[in-house]
Short mmCIF file of C-alpha atoms in Angstrom, two decimals:
data_model
loop_
_atom_site.label_atom_id
_atom_site.label_comp_id
_atom_site.label_asym_id
_atom_site.label_seq_id
_atom_site.Cartn_x
_atom_site.Cartn_y
_atom_site.Cartn_z
CA ARG A 21 -26.14 -51.63 9.62
CA ALA A 22 -23.05 -50.22 9.33
CA SER A 23 -21.38 -48.15 12.67
CA THR A 24 -22.29 -44.10 12.79
CA ARG A 25 -18.86 -44.18 15.41
CA ALA A 26 -16.03 -41.87 14.64
CA PRO A 27 -12.01 -43.01 14.87
CA PRO A 28 -10.83 -42.19 18.24
CA ARG A 29 -9.51 -38.94 18.46
CA GLY A 30 -5.84 -38.50 18.36
CA GLU A 31 -5.67 -41.75 16.12
CA ALA A 32 -7.23 -40.66 12.85
CA LEU A 33 -3.97 -40.41 11.08
CA LYS A 34 -1.02 -42.27 11.21
CA PRO A 35 2.88 -41.31 10.28
CA VAL A 36 4.44 -42.87 7.40
CA PRO A 37 7.25 -44.76 8.82
CA THR A 38 10.43 -43.80 6.54
CA GLY A 39 10.35 -46.55 2.92
CA CYS A 40 6.51 -46.72 2.90
CA THR A 41 4.84 -45.07 0.06
CA ALA A 42 1.06 -45.22 1.99
CA ILE A 43 -0.69 -43.31 4.45
CA VAL A 44 -3.30 -45.03 6.15
CA VAL A 45 -6.40 -44.15 8.37
CA PRO A 46 -8.61 -46.52 10.18
CA SER A 47 -11.71 -48.00 9.15
CA PRO A 48 -14.41 -46.32 12.26
CA ASP A 49 -16.20 -50.47 11.68
CA ASP A 50 -13.91 -52.40 12.21
CA GLY A 51 -10.57 -50.56 12.86
CA SER A 52 -8.55 -51.94 9.81
CA GLU A 53 -6.48 -49.51 7.57
CA LEU A 54 -8.08 -47.76 4.92
CA ALA A 55 -4.98 -46.49 2.40
CA LEU A 56 -5.76 -42.39 1.74
CA ALA A 57 -2.96 -42.33 -1.11
CA LYS A 58 -0.59 -44.08 -2.45
CA TYR A 59 3.04 -44.36 -3.87
CA ILE A 60 3.45 -41.36 -1.26
CA CYS A 61 7.02 -39.32 -3.53
CA PRO A 62 9.89 -40.72 -1.20
CA SER A 63 10.68 -36.59 -1.03
CA ILE A 64 7.05 -36.31 1.43
CA ARG A 65 7.28 -36.17 5.02
CA THR A 66 4.83 -36.38 7.83
CA SER A 67 4.04 -35.78 11.10
CA PRO A 68 1.71 -35.89 13.77
CA GLY A 69 -0.63 -32.38 13.92
CA PRO A 70 -3.16 -31.36 16.53
CA HIS A 71 -6.46 -33.21 17.19
CA GLY A 72 -5.16 -36.53 15.32
CA SER A 73 -4.06 -34.46 12.23
CA LEU A 74 -1.12 -35.09 9.74
CA LEU A 75 1.40 -32.84 8.28
CA LEU A 76 2.95 -33.32 5.27
CA GLY A 77 6.21 -31.67 4.24
CA PHE A 78 9.54 -32.65 2.53
CA THR A 79 12.82 -31.59 1.75
CA GLU A 80 14.57 -30.97 -1.29
CA SER A 81 16.07 -34.13 -2.31
CA ASP A 82 19.87 -32.42 -3.59
CA GLY A 83 19.10 -29.38 -0.84
CA PHE A 84 19.15 -26.51 -3.65
CA ALA A 85 16.70 -23.91 -1.95
CA ARG A 86 13.77 -22.81 -4.63
CA SER A 87 10.93 -20.07 -4.70
CA SER A 88 8.13 -22.67 -5.84
CA SER A 89 8.37 -26.62 -5.86
CA SER A 90 6.15 -29.59 -6.48
CA ARG A 91 5.75 -32.31 -4.91
CA VAL A 92 3.64 -35.97 -5.81
CA LEU A 93 1.20 -36.38 -3.05
CA GLY A 94 0.35 -39.83 -4.25
CA LYS A 95 -2.60 -41.65 -5.94
CA LEU A 96 -5.53 -41.09 -3.34
CA ASN A 97 -7.44 -43.93 -2.15
CA ALA A 98 -10.85 -41.88 -2.83
CA ASP A 99 -13.57 -42.53 -5.47
CA ARG A 100 -15.35 -38.84 -4.92
CA TYR A 101 -14.42 -35.24 -4.86
CA PHE A 102 -15.33 -32.10 -3.63
CA ALA A 103 -12.31 -29.48 -4.40
CA CYS A 104 -12.69 -25.22 -3.56
CA SER A 105 -9.76 -23.95 -5.47
CA ARG A 106 -9.10 -20.17 -6.25
CA ILE A 107 -10.70 -19.04 -10.15
CA LYS A 108 -9.97 -15.65 -9.23
CA ARG A 109 -8.12 -13.75 -6.79
CA TRP A 110 -10.45 -13.30 -4.16
CA TRP A 111 -13.04 -16.29 -5.19
CA MET A 112 -13.20 -19.98 -5.13
CA GLY A 113 -15.47 -22.15 -6.79
CA PRO A 114 -17.00 -25.63 -5.78
CA LEU A 115 -15.85 -29.18 -8.28
CA VAL A 116 -17.35 -32.68 -7.67
CA CYS A 117 -15.74 -35.29 -9.71
CA ASN A 118 -14.63 -38.94 -9.26
CA ASN A 119 -10.84 -38.75 -10.42
CA ALA A 120 -7.93 -36.60 -9.11
CA ARG A 121 -6.67 -35.42 -12.73
CA ARG A 122 -9.12 -33.28 -12.85
CA VAL A 123 -8.93 -31.66 -9.51
CA PRO A 124 -8.33 -27.90 -10.67
CA VAL A 125 -5.11 -25.83 -10.09
CA GLU A 126 -4.64 -23.26 -6.46
CA THR A 127 -7.00 -25.85 -4.70
CA GLN A 128 -7.71 -24.41 -1.07
CA PHE A 129 -9.46 -27.11 -0.05
CA LEU A 130 -9.74 -30.76 -0.83
CA LEU A 131 -12.30 -33.68 0.45
CA THR A 132 -12.21 -37.04 -0.35
CA ARG A 133 -14.62 -40.03 0.77
CA LEU A 134 -12.19 -42.83 0.17
CA GLN A 135 -12.86 -46.00 -1.36
CA ALA A 136 -14.56 -48.63 1.55
CA ASN A 137 -15.65 -52.27 1.00
CA ALA A 138 -19.33 -52.24 0.26
CA GLY A 139 -22.00 -51.46 3.42
CA THR A 140 -19.03 -50.32 5.46
CA THR A 141 -19.16 -46.70 7.20
CA PRO A 142 -17.95 -43.72 4.76
CA VAL A 143 -14.56 -42.61 5.32
CA TYR A 144 -13.65 -38.90 4.35
CA ALA A 145 -10.44 -37.23 4.55
CA VAL A 146 -9.66 -33.66 3.78
CA ILE A 147 -6.78 -32.61 2.90
CA ILE A 148 -5.64 -28.47 3.27
CA PRO A 149 -2.91 -26.63 2.17
CA LEU A 150 -1.13 -24.19 4.47
CA ILE A 151 1.29 -21.76 5.04
CA GLU A 152 4.94 -22.18 6.33
CA GLY A 153 6.56 -19.36 6.60
CA ALA A 154 6.90 -17.48 3.58
CA HIS A 155 5.76 -20.22 1.89
CA ARG A 156 1.74 -21.45 0.38
CA SER A 157 0.91 -24.80 -1.01
CA THR A 158 -1.42 -25.29 -3.25
CA LEU A 159 -2.94 -28.97 -4.47
CA CYS A 160 -3.81 -29.76 -8.49
CA GLY A 161 -4.15 -33.26 -10.06
CA ASN A 162 -1.97 -34.02 -13.06
CA PRO A 163 -4.24 -35.21 -15.55
CA LEU A 164 -1.94 -37.58 -17.57
CA THR A 165 -0.94 -40.02 -14.05
CA ASN A 166 -4.05 -39.57 -12.14
CA GLU A 167 -2.13 -38.40 -8.98
CA LEU A 168 -2.16 -35.34 -6.79
CA LEU A 169 0.62 -32.57 -6.86
CA LEU A 170 1.41 -30.21 -3.97
CA ARG A 171 2.49 -26.93 -5.00
CA THR A 172 4.47 -24.38 -2.73
CA ASP A 173 5.09 -21.38 -4.10
CA SER A 174 6.41 -17.99 -2.18
CA GLY A 175 5.53 -15.41 -5.08
CA ASP A 176 9.50 -13.79 -5.26
CA ARG A 177 12.10 -15.61 -6.54
CA ASP A 178 14.21 -14.28 -3.74
CA VAL A 179 12.80 -16.02 -1.09
CA ARG A 180 13.95 -19.79 -1.03
CA THR A 181 13.79 -23.00 1.55
CA ALA A 182 14.82 -26.11 1.03
CA SER A 183 12.67 -27.53 3.08
CA VAL A 184 9.23 -27.29 4.19
CA HIS A 185 8.16 -28.53 7.46
CA SER A 186 3.57 -28.33 7.36
CA ALA A 187 2.73 -28.10 3.64
CA ALA A 188 -0.73 -30.11 4.17
#
């Protein structure tokens, strides 16, 4: 029978060392590392957040400030997705899918079940786009590459930034 214990608080996610291209989480069964995402865009930065969370941010490689930007978060190591995305200005709709290419534009909440070995406790991860200053973030899937994209936008061409510290 699989164990149902949760990872210790504060140790749920580990920051990605410079040069690495994966985000890992500990397995609740044996503590081994499971990959949450692989092939992450080199401009994505990670930093520890509250309660064992991990904050994702980025800096424009050319230093040029933009009002809107997209970054590849990578290929998620997940077999099931539950996405809540904006379908109208004030309404969100759910979508359950089995690959990142189907994650809709304007996704505000993404629950993923990570791929694990058969017979082990399932591990879930939540990705929530955040608001930082005048910029808000959303998620969407890339239908061509099956990768997850992180989009930030100020909604105003005159409000620009070259760096976002906590986009998701």
